[in-house]
Amino acid sequence: MHNDKLALIIAFLAILGYLLAMKFSARKFEAWPIYRLLLFGAGVAVGIQALAGPVAMHAHHSFVFHMLGHLLLGMLAPLLIVLSRPLTLLLRALPQRRGQAVSRLFRSMYARFLIHPVTAAVLNIGGLWVLYTTSLYHYMHQVNWVSFLVHVHVFAAGYLFTMAMLYTDPVPYRKSYLFRAFVFVGALAGHGILSKYLYANPPTGVDADEAQEGAILMYYGGDLVDLILIVILCWQWYRAAAPEHKLSASEART
Amino acid sequence: MEEKHTYNRRNCLSGILFGFGLAAFVDEAVFHQLLHWHHFYDLSTTSWGLISDGFFHAFSWFATVGGLFLLADLRRRKKMIPMLWWGMVLLGSGVFQLYDGIIQHKVMRLHQIRYGVDNIFYYDLVWNGIGAVLLIVGVLLVWLSRRKKHAQ
């Protein structure tokens, strides 16, 4: 089966699943806000651009469109979907026993390791370094399933990273805002350095001109999405540090 | 007393972060994007320069937003000390400007202020001179605000 059809089926199932979960959750809890459904739908629609539709079509022969697809699939789509809180919805929708099993899985050592901000950042940015500095990029245009796996990784790693920064879903063992800010700066630097590196060192099979255009898009596009993430992270801190609970001297120093 | 000490530090942190970010933003927006005085990437750089530039950019991007949210928090608590805050903003901008002008431009030769001009010395002089003035005025303001506080 072609990747674009497979992606459309996955997208359809994802939205159907979200709607069903909203329905089941409404039996026990108050109604799930519609804007979260819109965020989820927008995230799926944005992400699918990398695999189906005009952007995906041009991406086969244009590095710039490939990069546009990656920004959408690896950064913007994860951000929108993380904000729609799918895991919280899932936990609400499941019967109690199943819900407990899911939250146990969430609290396992494995999940804790994966959701750790440093692991998430390494998987996210490290994956991009591997993709563009080895022959993997060339290879993914030759073999269909490699291409599909690369796209799955880009989305999954982007999602993991965004969730590890924003904690919109019930993530256990949370790290402090300061710690996440440090990891964020490191990840953003890794992304920026890779963009500038690609500007001068095109991936295998990419023309120098195209690599430069793609690198500039990656740099500024990445900055733009990251700016949204930074504002949300700081906003969360601002709300959490509201003066109702008086600031103790030790907290204020962080 | 302990509380006042804490908010002093917060004013300093917020000001210096925003100062860093502001100087970086002016450098990028005005000189890179509007005037095209420097380029997206100078191909002759060392890899250390590339890495330091990457971290510096990432840090300043976060510092601008983070510094302003810290300021919003101080204002909602009515604990902002304007003279100290502005002093730290100028100090931060001056430090950034000098770091960029001396370390990045000269020591690492990451990029120059402007390409294709006969005498880059004057550009460097103005660039670093402005940095030094910002730094000195910043230190002065911080010192004045300390004196004012002790006089109270």
Coordinates of C-alpha atoms in Angstrom, one line a residue:
Chain A
M1 CA 0.0 0.0 0.0
H2 CA 1.2 3.5 -0.7
N3 CA 2.3 5.7 2.2
D4 CA -0.2 8.4 1.5
K5 CA -3.2 6.0 1.6
L6 CA -1.9 4.4 4.8
A7 CA -1.4 7.9 6.4
L8 CA -5.0 8.9 5.5
I9 CA -6.4 5.8 7.1
I10 CA -4.4 6.4 10.2
A11 CA -5.5 10.0 10.3
F12 CA -9.2 9.0 9.9
L13 CA -8.9 6.4 12.7
A14 CA -7.2 8.9 15.0
I15 CA -10.0 11.4 14.6
L16 CA -12.7 8.7 14.9
G17 CA -11.0 7.4 18.1
Y18 CA -10.9 10.9 19.6
L19 CA -14.6 11.4 18.9
L20 CA -15.4 8.0 20.4
A21 CA -13.3 8.8 23.5
M22 CA -15.2 12.2 23.9
K23 CA -18.4 10.3 23.8
F24 CA -17.4 7.7 26.4
S25 CA -15.8 10.3 28.6
A26 CA -19.0 12.3 28.7
R27 CA -20.8 9.5 30.5
K28 CA -18.8 10.0 33.6
F29 CA -17.3 13.5 33.4
E30 CA -18.4 16.9 32.2
A31 CA -18.3 17.4 28.4
W32 CA -14.8 17.6 26.8
P33 CA -14.3 21.1 25.3
I34 CA -14.9 21.3 21.6
Y35 CA -11.8 23.5 21.1
R36 CA -9.6 20.5 22.1
L37 CA -11.3 18.5 19.3
L38 CA -10.5 21.3 16.9
L39 CA -6.9 21.4 18.1
F40 CA -6.6 17.6 17.6
G41 CA -8.2 17.8 14.1
A42 CA -5.9 20.7 13.1
G43 CA -2.9 18.7 14.4
V44 CA -3.8 15.6 12.4
A45 CA -4.6 17.7 9.3
V46 CA -1.2 19.6 9.6
G47 CA 0.8 16.4 10.2
I48 CA -0.7 14.5 7.3
Q49 CA 0.8 17.1 4.9
A50 CA 4.1 15.4 5.2
L51 CA 2.7 12.1 3.8
A52 CA -0.2 13.0 1.6
G53 CA -1.3 16.0 -0.5
P54 CA 0.7 18.6 -2.4
V55 CA 3.5 19.2 0.1
A56 CA 4.2 15.4 0.2
M57 CA 4.1 15.2 -3.6
H58 CA 6.7 18.0 -4.1
A59 CA 8.8 16.6 -1.2
H60 CA 10.0 13.7 -3.4
H61 CA 12.1 16.0 -5.5
S62 CA 12.4 19.2 -3.5
F63 CA 14.3 19.5 -0.3
V64 CA 12.5 22.7 0.6
F65 CA 9.1 21.0 0.5
H66 CA 10.5 18.0 2.4
M67 CA 11.6 20.5 5.1
L68 CA 8.2 22.1 5.1
G69 CA 6.6 18.7 5.6
H70 CA 9.0 18.0 8.5
L71 CA 8.3 21.2 10.2
L72 CA 4.6 20.5 10.0
L73 CA 4.8 16.8 11.0
G74 CA 7.6 17.1 13.6
M75 CA 6.9 20.4 15.3
L76 CA 3.5 22.0 14.6
A77 CA 1.4 18.9 14.5
P78 CA 2.8 17.5 17.8
L79 CA 2.2 20.9 19.5
L80 CA -1.4 21.1 18.4
I81 CA -2.1 17.5 19.4
V82 CA -0.3 17.8 22.7
L83 CA -2.5 20.8 23.5
S84 CA -5.6 18.7 22.7
R85 CA -4.6 16.4 25.6
P86 CA -5.4 13.0 24.0
L87 CA -4.0 10.9 26.9
T88 CA -6.1 12.7 29.5
L89 CA -9.1 12.1 27.3
L90 CA -8.2 8.4 26.9
L91 CA -7.9 7.9 30.7
R92 CA -11.3 9.5 31.2
A93 CA -12.9 7.4 28.5
L94 CA -11.6 4.0 29.6
P95 CA -13.4 1.9 32.2
Q96 CA -11.6 2.2 35.6
R97 CA -9.7 -1.1 35.4
R98 CA -8.3 -0.4 32.0
G99 CA -7.5 3.2 32.9
Q100 CA -5.5 2.0 35.9
A101 CA -3.5 -0.3 33.6
V102 CA -2.7 2.6 31.3
S103 CA -1.6 4.8 34.1
R104 CA 0.5 2.0 35.5
L105 CA 2.2 1.8 32.1
F106 CA 2.7 5.5 32.2
R107 CA 4.4 5.2 35.6
S108 CA 6.7 2.4 34.5
M109 CA 10.5 2.8 34.4
Y110 CA 10.4 2.6 30.7
A111 CA 7.9 5.4 30.3
R112 CA 9.7 7.5 32.8
F113 CA 12.9 7.1 30.9
L114 CA 11.2 8.1 27.6
I115 CA 9.4 11.1 28.9
H116 CA 12.5 12.5 30.7
P117 CA 13.2 15.8 28.9
V118 CA 16.7 14.9 28.1
T119 CA 15.8 11.5 26.5
A120 CA 13.0 13.2 24.5
A121 CA 15.3 16.0 23.3
V122 CA 18.0 13.5 22.2
L123 CA 15.5 11.3 20.3
N124 CA 14.0 14.4 18.7
I125 CA 17.1 16.4 17.7
G126 CA 19.5 13.4 17.5
G127 CA 17.1 11.7 15.1
L128 CA 17.3 14.7 12.7
W129 CA 21.1 14.7 12.9
V130 CA 21.1 11.0 12.0
L131 CA 18.6 11.5 9.1
Y132 CA 20.4 14.4 7.4
T133 CA 24.0 13.7 8.1
T134 CA 24.0 10.0 7.1
S135 CA 22.8 8.3 3.9
L136 CA 19.4 7.7 5.5
Y137 CA 17.9 10.7 3.8
H138 CA 18.9 9.4 0.4
Y139 CA 17.7 5.9 1.3
M140 CA 14.3 7.0 2.5
H141 CA 13.5 8.2 -1.0
Q142 CA 14.3 4.8 -2.5
V143 CA 12.4 2.5 -0.1
N144 CA 8.8 3.1 0.8
W145 CA 8.7 1.6 4.3
V146 CA 11.9 3.4 5.3
S147 CA 10.3 6.6 4.4
F148 CA 7.2 5.7 6.5
L149 CA 9.3 4.7 9.5
V150 CA 11.2 8.0 9.3
H151 CA 8.0 9.9 9.3
V152 CA 6.6 7.9 12.2
H153 CA 9.8 8.6 14.2
V154 CA 9.8 12.3 13.3
F155 CA 6.2 12.7 14.6
A156 CA 6.6 10.4 17.7
A157 CA 9.9 12.1 18.8
G158 CA 8.4 15.6 18.2
Y159 CA 5.3 14.6 20.2
L160 CA 7.4 13.1 23.0
F161 CA 9.6 16.2 23.2
T162 CA 6.6 18.6 23.2
M163 CA 4.9 16.6 25.9
A164 CA 8.1 16.4 28.0
M165 CA 8.2 20.3 27.8
L166 CA 4.6 21.2 28.4
Y167 CA 3.2 18.3 30.6
T168 CA -0.4 18.8 29.4
D169 CA -1.1 15.2 30.0
P170 CA -0.7 13.5 33.4
V171 CA 3.0 12.9 33.2
P172 CA 4.5 11.4 36.4
Y173 CA 7.7 12.5 38.1
R174 CA 7.7 16.0 36.7
K175 CA 10.9 18.1 36.3
S176 CA 11.1 21.7 37.3
Y177 CA 10.4 24.6 34.9
L178 CA 14.1 25.6 35.2
F179 CA 15.3 22.2 34.3
R180 CA 13.0 22.0 31.3
A181 CA 14.1 25.5 30.2
F182 CA 17.7 24.4 30.2
V183 CA 16.9 21.3 28.1
F184 CA 14.8 23.4 25.8
V185 CA 17.7 25.8 25.2
G186 CA 20.0 22.8 24.4
A187 CA 17.5 21.3 22.0
L188 CA 16.8 24.6 20.2
A189 CA 20.5 25.1 19.9
G190 CA 20.9 21.6 18.4
H191 CA 18.2 22.4 15.9
G192 CA 19.7 25.7 14.9
I193 CA 23.2 24.3 14.6
L194 CA 21.9 21.5 12.4
S195 CA 20.1 24.0 10.1
K196 CA 23.3 26.0 9.7
Y197 CA 25.3 22.9 9.2
L198 CA 23.0 21.7 6.4
Y199 CA 23.3 25.2 4.8
A200 CA 26.9 24.4 4.1
N201 CA 26.8 20.6 3.9
P202 CA 23.8 19.4 1.8
P203 CA 22.5 15.9 2.6
T204 CA 23.3 13.2 0.0
G205 CA 21.6 13.9 -3.3
V206 CA 20.5 17.5 -2.6
D207 CA 21.8 20.4 -4.6
A208 CA 23.6 23.2 -2.8
D209 CA 21.0 25.9 -3.7
E210 CA 18.1 23.7 -2.5
A211 CA 19.9 22.8 0.7
Q212 CA 20.4 26.5 1.5
E213 CA 16.8 27.3 1.0
G214 CA 15.7 24.3 3.0
A215 CA 18.1 25.1 5.8
I216 CA 16.9 28.7 6.1
L217 CA 13.3 27.4 6.3
M218 CA 14.3 24.9 8.9
Y219 CA 16.0 27.6 11.0
Y220 CA 13.3 30.3 11.0
G221 CA 10.4 27.8 10.9
G222 CA 11.9 26.0 13.9
D223 CA 12.3 29.4 15.7
L224 CA 8.7 30.3 15.1
V225 CA 7.2 27.0 16.5
D226 CA 9.7 27.0 19.4
L227 CA 8.7 30.6 20.2
I228 CA 5.1 29.4 20.7
L229 CA 6.4 26.6 22.9
I230 CA 8.5 29.0 25.0
V231 CA 5.6 31.3 25.5
I232 CA 3.3 28.5 26.6
L233 CA 6.0 27.1 29.0
C234 CA 6.5 30.6 30.5
W235 CA 2.8 31.1 30.7
Q236 CA 2.4 27.9 32.6
W237 CA 5.1 29.0 35.0
Y238 CA 3.4 32.4 35.4
R239 CA 0.1 30.8 36.3
A240 CA 1.7 28.3 38.7
A241 CA 3.7 31.1 40.5
A242 CA 0.6 33.2 41.1
P243 CA 0.9 35.1 44.4
E244 CA -2.0 33.3 46.1
H245 CA 0.5 30.8 47.4
K246 CA 3.1 33.1 48.7
L247 CA 6.5 32.7 47.3
S248 CA 9.1 31.3 49.7
A249 CA 12.6 32.5 49.5
S250 CA 14.0 29.2 48.3
E251 CA 11.5 29.0 45.4
A252 CA 12.1 32.5 44.3
R253 CA 15.8 31.8 43.7
T254 CA 15.0 29.3 41.0
Chain B
M1 CA 14.4 41.4 54.8
E2 CA 14.8 37.9 53.3
E3 CA 11.9 38.6 51.0
K4 CA 13.2 41.9 49.8
H5 CA 16.6 40.3 49.1
T6 CA 14.8 37.7 47.0
Y7 CA 12.9 40.2 44.9
N8 CA 16.1 42.2 44.3
R9 CA 17.6 39.1 42.7
R10 CA 14.4 38.5 40.6
N11 CA 14.6 42.1 39.3
C12 CA 18.2 41.5 38.4
L13 CA 17.5 38.2 36.7
S14 CA 14.5 39.5 34.7
G15 CA 16.4 42.6 33.6
I16 CA 19.6 40.9 32.5
L17 CA 17.7 38.2 30.6
F18 CA 15.6 40.7 28.8
G19 CA 18.7 42.8 28.0
F20 CA 20.4 39.8 26.4
G21 CA 17.4 39.0 24.4
L22 CA 16.8 42.6 23.3
A23 CA 20.3 43.1 22.0
A24 CA 20.2 39.7 20.2
F25 CA 16.9 40.6 18.7
V26 CA 18.0 44.0 17.4
D27 CA 21.2 42.4 16.0
E28 CA 19.2 39.8 14.2
A29 CA 16.2 41.8 13.0
V30 CA 18.0 45.0 12.0
F31 CA 21.4 43.9 10.9
H32 CA 20.7 40.4 9.5
Q33 CA 17.3 40.7 8.1
L34 CA 16.7 44.4 7.2
L35 CA 20.2 45.6 6.3
H36 CA 21.8 42.3 5.3
W37 CA 25.0 43.5 6.8
H38 CA 25.9 40.0 7.9
H39 CA 24.8 36.7 6.3
F40 CA 22.7 33.7 7.4
Y41 CA 25.9 31.7 7.7
D42 CA 29.5 32.5 6.9
L43 CA 31.0 29.4 5.3
S44 CA 34.5 30.0 6.6
T45 CA 33.6 29.6 10.3
T46 CA 35.1 27.2 12.7
S47 CA 32.8 24.5 14.2
W48 CA 33.2 26.1 17.6
G49 CA 31.9 29.3 16.3
L50 CA 28.9 27.6 14.8
I51 CA 28.1 25.8 18.1
S52 CA 28.5 28.9 20.3
D53 CA 26.3 30.9 17.9
G54 CA 23.7 28.2 18.1
F55 CA 23.6 28.1 21.8
F56 CA 23.7 31.9 22.1
H57 CA 20.8 32.2 19.7
A58 CA 18.7 29.6 21.5
F59 CA 19.5 31.2 24.9
S60 CA 18.6 34.7 23.8
W61 CA 15.3 33.5 22.2
F62 CA 14.3 32.0 25.6
A63 CA 15.7 34.8 27.6
T64 CA 13.6 37.5 25.9
V65 CA 10.3 35.7 26.7
G66 CA 11.4 34.4 30.1
G67 CA 12.6 37.8 31.2
L68 CA 9.3 39.4 30.3
F69 CA 7.3 36.8 32.1
L70 CA 9.5 37.3 35.2
L71 CA 8.8 41.1 34.9
A72 CA 5.0 40.4 34.6
D73 CA 5.3 38.4 37.8
L74 CA 7.2 41.1 39.6
R75 CA 4.6 43.7 38.5
R76 CA 1.7 41.7 39.7
R77 CA 3.4 41.4 43.1
K78 CA 4.2 45.1 43.0
K79 CA 7.8 44.3 43.5
M80 CA 9.4 45.8 40.4
I81 CA 12.3 48.1 41.1
P82 CA 12.4 50.2 37.8
M83 CA 15.9 51.7 38.2
L84 CA 17.4 48.3 39.1
W85 CA 15.5 46.5 36.3
W86 CA 16.4 49.0 33.6
G87 CA 20.0 49.1 34.8
M88 CA 20.2 45.3 34.4
V89 CA 18.6 45.5 30.9
L90 CA 21.3 48.0 29.8
L91 CA 24.0 45.9 31.4
G92 CA 22.7 42.7 29.7
S93 CA 22.6 44.4 26.3
G94 CA 26.1 45.8 26.8
V95 CA 27.5 42.4 27.8
F96 CA 25.8 40.8 24.7
Q97 CA 27.1 43.5 22.4
L98 CA 30.6 43.2 23.6
Y99 CA 30.6 39.4 23.5
D100 CA 29.3 39.5 20.0
G101 CA 31.7 42.3 18.9
I102 CA 34.9 40.9 20.6
I103 CA 34.5 37.1 21.0
Q104 CA 32.3 36.2 18.0
H105 CA 33.5 38.8 15.5
K106 CA 37.2 39.0 16.4
V107 CA 38.3 36.0 18.4
M108 CA 36.3 33.3 16.6
R109 CA 35.9 35.2 13.4
L110 CA 32.3 33.9 13.1
H111 CA 31.1 36.8 11.1
Q112 CA 32.0 40.4 10.7
I113 CA 29.7 43.4 11.3
R114 CA 29.6 44.3 7.6
Y115 CA 31.1 42.8 4.5
G116 CA 32.8 44.7 1.7
V117 CA 33.7 47.9 3.4
D118 CA 37.2 49.4 3.3
N119 CA 37.8 50.1 6.9
I120 CA 36.1 47.7 9.3
F121 CA 37.9 49.2 12.2
Y122 CA 35.5 52.1 12.5
Y123 CA 32.5 49.7 12.4
D124 CA 34.1 47.6 15.2
L125 CA 34.9 50.8 17.2
V126 CA 31.3 52.0 17.0
W127 CA 29.8 48.5 17.7
N128 CA 32.0 47.9 20.7
G129 CA 31.8 51.5 21.8
I130 CA 28.0 51.3 22.0
G131 CA 28.3 48.1 23.9
A132 CA 30.7 49.7 26.4
V133 CA 28.4 52.7 26.9
L134 CA 25.4 50.5 27.5
L135 CA 27.4 48.5 30.0
I136 CA 28.6 51.6 31.9
V137 CA 25.2 53.3 32.1
G138 CA 23.7 50.0 33.2
V139 CA 26.3 49.6 36.0
L140 CA 25.7 53.2 37.0
L141 CA 21.9 52.7 37.3
V142 CA 22.3 49.5 39.3
W143 CA 24.7 51.3 41.6
L144 CA 22.3 54.3 42.0
S145 CA 19.4 52.0 42.8
R146 CA 21.5 50.3 45.5
R147 CA 22.4 53.6 47.0
K148 CA 18.8 54.8 47.0
K149 CA 17.8 51.6 48.8
H150 CA 20.4 52.0 51.5
A151 CA 19.5 55.6 51.9
Q152 CA 15.9 54.7 52.7

